[in-house]
Structure formats: structure tokens, C-alpha cells
PDB file of N, CA and C in Angstrom:
ATOM      1  N   MET A  20       4.479  -4.809  14.003  1.00 81.00           N
ATOM      2  CA  MET A  20       5.696  -4.033  13.887  1.00 81.00           C
ATOM      3  C   MET A  20       5.340  -2.692  13.234  1.00 81.00           C
ATOM      4  N   ALA A  21       5.873  -1.650  13.739  1.00 85.00           N
ATOM      5  CA  ALA A  21       5.592  -0.311  13.228  1.00 85.00           C
ATOM      6  C   ALA A  21       5.988  -0.196  11.760  1.00 85.00           C
ATOM      7  N   GLY A  22       5.082   0.384  10.966  1.00 89.00           N
ATOM      8  CA  GLY A  22       5.375   0.644   9.571  1.00 89.00           C
ATOM      9  C   GLY A  22       4.939  -0.438   8.607  1.00 89.00           C
ATOM     10  N   VAL A  23       4.620  -1.633   9.111  1.00 93.00           N
ATOM     11  CA  VAL A  23       4.206  -2.721   8.227  1.00 93.00           C
ATOM     12  C   VAL A  23       2.773  -2.448   7.759  1.00 93.00           C
ATOM     13  N   PRO A  24       2.519  -2.508   6.442  1.00 96.00           N
ATOM     14  CA  PRO A  24       1.176  -2.256   5.931  1.00 96.00           C
ATOM     15  C   PRO A  24       0.136  -3.207   6.524  1.00 96.00           C
ATOM     16  N   ASP A  25      -1.123  -2.774   6.497  1.00 96.00           N
ATOM     17  CA  ASP A  25      -2.214  -3.535   7.102  1.00 96.00           C
ATOM     18  C   ASP A  25      -2.540  -4.823   6.354  1.00 96.00           C
ATOM     19  N   ILE A  26      -2.441  -4.788   5.034  1.00 96.00           N
ATOM     20  CA  ILE A  26      -2.759  -5.966   4.217  1.00 96.00           C
ATOM     21  C   ILE A  26      -1.490  -6.368   3.468  1.00 96.00           C
ATOM     22  N   VAL A  27      -1.063  -7.604   3.658  1.00 96.00           N
ATOM     23  CA  VAL A  27       0.095  -8.114   2.924  1.00 96.00           C
ATOM     24  C   VAL A  27      -0.265  -9.473   2.346  1.00 96.00           C
ATOM     25  N   GLY A  28       0.270  -9.760   1.177  1.00 95.00           N
ATOM     26  CA  GLY A  28      -0.007 -11.041   0.559  1.00 95.00           C
ATOM     27  C   GLY A  28       0.684 -11.167  -0.775  1.00 95.00           C
ATOM     28  N   CYS A  29       0.282 -12.195  -1.502  1.00 93.00           N
ATOM     29  CA  CYS A  29       0.847 -12.469  -2.808  1.00 93.00           C
ATOM     30  C   CYS A  29      -0.311 -12.681  -3.778  1.00 93.00           C
ATOM     31  N   PHE A  30      -0.225 -12.056  -4.953  1.00 82.00           N
ATOM     32  CA  PHE A  30      -1.264 -12.175  -5.971  1.00 82.00           C
ATOM     33  C   PHE A  30      -0.589 -12.306  -7.319  1.00 82.00           C
ATOM     34  N   ASN A  31      -0.888 -13.378  -8.031  1.00 83.00           N
ATOM     35  CA  ASN A  31      -0.262 -13.643  -9.333  1.00 83.00           C
ATOM     36  C   ASN A  31       1.268 -13.561  -9.260  1.00 83.00           C
ATOM     37  N   GLY A  32       1.823 -14.070  -8.176  1.00 90.00           N
ATOM     38  CA  GLY A  32       3.272 -14.107  -8.025  1.00 90.00           C
ATOM     39  C   GLY A  32       3.928 -12.810  -7.608  1.00 90.00           C
ATOM     40  N   LYS A  33       3.147 -11.787  -7.293  1.00 91.00           N
ATOM     41  CA  LYS A  33       3.703 -10.490  -6.876  1.00 91.00           C
ATOM     42  C   LYS A  33       3.365 -10.231  -5.413  1.00 91.00           C
ATOM     43  N   PHE A  34       4.336  -9.679  -4.678  1.00 96.00           N
ATOM     44  CA  PHE A  34       4.108  -9.279  -3.296  1.00 96.00           C
ATOM     45  C   PHE A  34       3.241  -8.031  -3.295  1.00 96.00           C
ATOM     46  N   ILE A  35       2.222  -8.029  -2.454  1.00 96.00           N
ATOM     47  CA  ILE A  35       1.313  -6.891  -2.349  1.00 96.00           C
ATOM     48  C   ILE A  35       1.259  -6.443  -0.895  1.00 96.00           C
ATOM     49  N   ALA A  36       1.298  -5.125  -0.692  1.00 97.00           N
ATOM     50  CA  ALA A  36       1.174  -4.552   0.644  1.00 97.00           C
ATOM     51  C   ALA A  36       0.350  -3.277   0.539  1.00 97.00           C
ATOM     52  N   ILE A  37      -0.748  -3.234   1.280  1.00 97.00           N
ATOM     53  CA  ILE A  37      -1.631  -2.070   1.234  1.00 97.00           C
ATOM     54  C   ILE A  37      -1.797  -1.501   2.635  1.00 97.00           C
ATOM     55  N   GLU A  38      -1.539  -0.219   2.761  1.00 97.00           N
ATOM     56  CA  GLU A  38      -1.789   0.510   4.000  1.00 97.00           C
ATOM     57  C   GLU A  38      -3.212   1.058   3.901  1.00 97.00           C
ATOM     58  N   VAL A  39      -4.053   0.704   4.858  1.00 97.00           N
ATOM     59  CA  VAL A  39      -5.454   1.128   4.848  1.00 97.00           C
ATOM     60  C   VAL A  39      -5.625   2.305   5.802  1.00 97.00           C
ATOM     61  N   LYS A  40      -6.241   3.371   5.288  1.00 97.00           N
ATOM     62  CA  LYS A  40      -6.451   4.573   6.087  1.00 97.00           C
ATOM     63  C   LYS A  40      -7.898   5.037   5.986  1.00 97.00           C
ATOM     64  N   VAL A  41      -8.390   5.609   7.052  1.00 96.00           N
ATOM     65  CA  VAL A  41      -9.696   6.264   7.047  1.00 96.00           C
ATOM     66  C   VAL A  41      -9.570   7.490   6.150  1.00 96.00           C
ATOM     67  N   PRO A  42     -10.600   7.791   5.333  1.00 94.00           N
ATOM     68  CA  PRO A  42     -10.514   8.980   4.481  1.00 94.00           C
ATOM     69  C   PRO A  42     -10.087  10.210   5.282  1.00 94.00           C
ATOM     70  N   GLY A  43      -9.112  10.920   4.743  1.00 93.00           N
ATOM     71  CA  GLY A  43      -8.564  12.105   5.408  1.00 93.00           C
ATOM     72  C   GLY A  43      -7.285  11.836   6.181  1.00 93.00           C
ATOM     73  N   ASN A  44      -7.050  10.579   6.562  1.00 96.00           N
ATOM     74  CA  ASN A  44      -5.826  10.237   7.286  1.00 96.00           C
ATOM     75  C   ASN A  44      -4.720   9.913   6.295  1.00 96.00           C
ATOM     76  N   LYS A  45      -3.483  10.165   6.714  1.00 95.00           N
ATOM     77  CA  LYS A  45      -2.320   9.930   5.867  1.00 95.00           C
ATOM     78  C   LYS A  45      -1.364   8.972   6.560  1.00 95.00           C
ATOM     79  N   PRO A  46      -0.533   8.269   5.785  1.00 95.00           N
ATOM     80  CA  PRO A  46       0.440   7.361   6.398  1.00 95.00           C
ATOM     81  C   PRO A  46       1.509   8.131   7.172  1.00 95.00           C
ATOM     82  N   THR A  47       2.044   7.459   8.186  1.00 95.00           N
ATOM     83  CA  THR A  47       3.136   8.049   8.960  1.00 95.00           C
ATOM     84  C   THR A  47       4.416   8.022   8.118  1.00 95.00           C
ATOM     85  N   GLU A  48       5.429   8.698   8.587  1.00 96.00           N
ATOM     86  CA  GLU A  48       6.716   8.716   7.873  1.00 96.00           C
ATOM     87  C   GLU A  48       7.297   7.313   7.743  1.00 96.00           C
ATOM     88  N   ILE A  49       7.214   6.512   8.806  1.00 96.00           N
ATOM     89  CA  ILE A  49       7.754   5.150   8.726  1.00 96.00           C
ATOM     90  C   ILE A  49       6.929   4.311   7.745  1.00 96.00           C
ATOM     91  N   GLN A  50       5.615   4.519   7.687  1.00 96.00           N
ATOM     92  CA  GLN A  50       4.783   3.808   6.718  1.00 96.00           C
ATOM     93  C   GLN A  50       5.147   4.220   5.293  1.00 96.00           C
ATOM     94  N   LYS A  51       5.363   5.500   5.065  1.00 96.00           N
ATOM     95  CA  LYS A  51       5.782   5.977   3.735  1.00 96.00           C
ATOM     96  C   LYS A  51       7.115   5.346   3.343  1.00 96.00           C
ATOM     97  N   HIS A  52       8.036   5.285   4.283  1.00 97.00           N
ATOM     98  CA  HIS A  52       9.358   4.701   4.024  1.00 97.00           C
ATOM     99  C   HIS A  52       9.229   3.220   3.666  1.00 97.00           C
ATOM    100  N   THR A  53       8.418   2.495   4.421  1.00 96.00           N
ATOM    101  CA  THR A  53       8.225   1.067   4.162  1.00 96.00           C
ATOM    102  C   THR A  53       7.584   0.849   2.798  1.00 96.00           C
ATOM    103  N   ILE A  54       6.568   1.646   2.464  1.00 96.00           N
ATOM    104  CA  ILE A  54       5.906   1.544   1.160  1.00 96.00           C
ATOM    105  C   ILE A  54       6.912   1.779   0.042  1.00 96.00           C
ATOM    106  N   GLU A  55       7.761   2.759   0.189  1.00 97.00           N
ATOM    107  CA  GLU A  55       8.759   3.057  -0.842  1.00 97.00           C
ATOM    108  C   GLU A  55       9.754   1.907  -0.985  1.00 97.00           C
ATOM    109  N   LYS A  56      10.191   1.319   0.139  1.00 97.00           N
ATOM    110  CA  LYS A  56      11.117   0.186   0.076  1.00 97.00           C
ATOM    111  C   LYS A  56      10.475  -0.999  -0.640  1.00 97.00           C
ATOM    112  N   ILE A  57       9.194  -1.255  -0.370  1.00 96.00           N
ATOM    113  CA  ILE A  57       8.490  -2.350  -1.032  1.00 96.00           C
ATOM    114  C   ILE A  57       8.400  -2.070  -2.527  1.00 96.00           C
ATOM    115  N   ARG A  58       8.062  -0.840  -2.892  1.00 96.00           N
ATOM    116  CA  ARG A  58       7.955  -0.459  -4.305  1.00 96.00           C
ATOM    117  C   ARG A  58       9.300  -0.626  -5.011  1.00 96.00           C
ATOM    118  N   MET A  59      10.384  -0.198  -4.367  1.00 97.00           N
ATOM    119  CA  MET A  59      11.717  -0.303  -4.960  1.00 97.00           C
ATOM    120  C   MET A  59      12.136  -1.761  -5.152  1.00 97.00           C
ATOM    121  N   ALA A  60      11.610  -2.637  -4.318  1.00 96.00           N
ATOM    122  CA  ALA A  60      11.935  -4.063  -4.420  1.00 96.00           C
ATOM    123  C   ALA A  60      11.039  -4.784  -5.427  1.00 96.00           C
ATOM    124  N   GLY A  61      10.118  -4.052  -6.061  1.00 95.00           N
ATOM    125  CA  GLY A  61       9.268  -4.643  -7.077  1.00 95.00           C
ATOM    126  C   GLY A  61       7.896  -5.067  -6.600  1.00 95.00           C
ATOM    127  N   GLY A  62       7.565  -4.746  -5.353  1.00 95.00           N
ATOM    128  CA  GLY A  62       6.245  -5.094  -4.830  1.00 95.00           C
ATOM    129  C   GLY A  62       5.179  -4.122  -5.297  1.00 95.00           C
ATOM    130  N   ILE A  63       3.945  -4.553  -5.194  1.00 95.00           N
ATOM    131  CA  ILE A  63       2.791  -3.715  -5.494  1.00 95.00           C
ATOM    132  C   ILE A  63       2.318  -3.157  -4.164  1.00 95.00           C
ATOM    133  N   THR A  64       2.257  -1.836  -4.062  1.00 96.00           N
ATOM    134  CA  THR A  64       1.946  -1.241  -2.776  1.00 96.00           C
ATOM    135  C   THR A  64       1.308   0.120  -2.929  1.00 96.00           C
ATOM    136  N   GLY A  65       0.670   0.565  -1.880  1.00 96.00           N
ATOM    137  CA  GLY A  65       0.057   1.885  -1.878  1.00 96.00           C
ATOM    138  C   GLY A  65      -0.803   2.084  -0.647  1.00 96.00           C
ATOM    139  N   VAL A  66      -1.454   3.230  -0.603  1.00 97.00           N
ATOM    140  CA  VAL A  66      -2.342   3.599   0.495  1.00 97.00           C
ATOM    141  C   VAL A  66      -3.760   3.614  -0.050  1.00 97.00           C
ATOM    142  N   ALA A  67      -4.662   2.921   0.634  1.00 97.00           N
ATOM    143  CA  ALA A  67      -6.057   2.862   0.209  1.00 97.00           C
ATOM    144  C   ALA A  67      -6.961   3.467   1.279  1.00 97.00           C
ATOM    145  N   HIS A  68      -7.875   4.321   0.812  1.00 97.00           N
ATOM    146  CA  HIS A  68      -8.879   4.913   1.689  1.00 97.00           C
ATOM    147  C   HIS A  68     -10.255   4.291   1.449  1.00 97.00           C
ATOM    148  N   SER A  69     -10.313   3.329   0.521  1.00 96.00           N
ATOM    149  CA  SER A  69     -11.567   2.634   0.214  1.00 96.00           C
ATOM    150  C   SER A  69     -11.229   1.297  -0.441  1.00 96.00           C
ATOM    151  N   LYS A  70     -12.225   0.422  -0.520  1.00 95.00           N
ATOM    152  CA  LYS A  70     -11.973  -0.866  -1.180  1.00 95.00           C
ATOM    153  C   LYS A  70     -11.684  -0.660  -2.658  1.00 95.00           C
ATOM    154  N   GLU A  71     -12.273   0.367  -3.264  1.00 95.00           N
ATOM    155  CA  GLU A  71     -12.014   0.655  -4.674  1.00 95.00           C
ATOM    156  C   GLU A  71     -10.546   1.043  -4.886  1.00 95.00           C
ATOM    157  N   GLU A  72      -9.995   1.850  -3.993  1.00 96.00           N
ATOM    158  CA  GLU A  72      -8.579   2.220  -4.093  1.00 96.00           C
ATOM    159  C   GLU A  72      -7.687   1.003  -3.905  1.00 96.00           C
ATOM    160  N   ALA A  73      -8.062   0.098  -3.016  1.00 95.00           N
ATOM    161  CA  ALA A  73      -7.268  -1.121  -2.804  1.00 95.00           C
ATOM    162  C   ALA A  73      -7.255  -1.968  -4.077  1.00 95.00           C
ATOM    163  N   VAL A  74      -8.406  -2.099  -4.732  1.00 94.00           N
ATOM    164  CA  VAL A  74      -8.489  -2.850  -5.988  1.00 94.00           C
ATOM    165  C   VAL A  74      -7.638  -2.169  -7.054  1.00 94.00           C
ATOM    166  N   ASP A  75      -7.679  -0.835  -7.123  1.00 94.00           N
ATOM    167  CA  ASP A  75      -6.864  -0.094  -8.093  1.00 94.00           C
ATOM    168  C   ASP A  75      -5.373  -0.355  -7.878  1.00 94.00           C
ATOM    169  N   ILE A  76      -4.956  -0.411  -6.628  1.00 94.00           N
ATOM    170  CA  ILE A  76      -3.543  -0.673  -6.328  1.00 94.00           C
ATOM    171  C   ILE A  76      -3.154  -2.062  -6.842  1.00 94.00           C
ATOM    172  N   VAL A  77      -3.975  -3.059  -6.534  1.00 92.00           N
ATOM    173  CA  VAL A  77      -3.679  -4.427  -6.942  1.00 92.00           C
ATOM    174  C   VAL A  77      -3.695  -4.576  -8.458  1.00 92.00           C
ATOM    175  N   CYS A  78      -4.608  -3.881  -9.105  1.00 89.00           N
ATOM    176  CA  CYS A  78      -4.745  -3.986 -10.570  1.00 89.00           C
ATOM    177  C   CYS A  78      -3.763  -3.086 -11.317  1.00 89.00           C
ATOM    178  N   GLY A  79      -2.986  -2.293 -10.576  1.00 81.00           N
ATOM    179  CA  GLY A  79      -1.974  -1.444 -11.202  1.00 81.00           C
ATOM    180  C   GLY A  79      -2.477  -0.098 -11.683  1.00 81.00           C
ATOM    181  N   GLU A  80      -3.691   0.258 -11.339  1.00 61.00           N
ATOM    182  CA  GLU A  80      -4.241   1.551 -11.723  1.00 61.00           C
ATOM    183  C   GLU A  80      -4.115   2.514 -10.545  1.00 61.00           C
ATOM    184  N   GLY A  81      -3.768   3.736 -10.849  1.00 48.00           N
ATOM    185  CA  GLY A  81      -3.762   4.776  -9.825  1.00 48.00           C
ATOM    186  C   GLY A  81      -2.919   4.469  -8.617  1.00 48.00           C
ATOM    187  N   ARG A  82      -1.774   3.823  -8.830  1.00 51.00           N
ATOM    188  CA  ARG A  82      -0.894   3.570  -7.675  1.00 51.00           C
ATOM    189  C   ARG A  82      -0.587   4.876  -6.977  1.00 51.00           C
ATOM    190  N   ASN A  83      -0.616   4.821  -5.636  1.00 51.00           N
ATOM    191  CA  ASN A  83      -0.347   6.043  -4.864  1.00 51.00           C
ATOM    192  C   ASN A  83       0.730   5.827  -3.852  1.00 51.00           C
TER     193      ASN A  83
END
């Protein structure tokens, strides 16, 4: 479905959704909207351009 992040799951009881992008690429408008809705609902979410960024999102550092 359009806009759904690439990685979704649950970690320590929290919903996690990560949009994975090649360095230099940005999320589409619908992806940005979905990420914001997840964040507003209390989920952990963001855009990762590397595995390090994905870990930062899950660990609560440098959310983007």
C-alpha cells in the first residue's frame, strides 16, 4: 500500500515503522504524512538512510 513504511514491527511494546531510503533520496509526501500520523499516535518512526540511522530511530536518538 502506498505510503506504508518499509519496516514495521513492535519492540518493547512500541509500534515501530521505518522508511528506508538510499542516501540522497527523500520520502514522498504520502510517506511523510504516514510517518507523522504514526508519530502522533505514539509510534516510533522515521526515515533511515543507513542501518545506523535505523538503530538511532529505534533507540530514540536523532529521530527524523
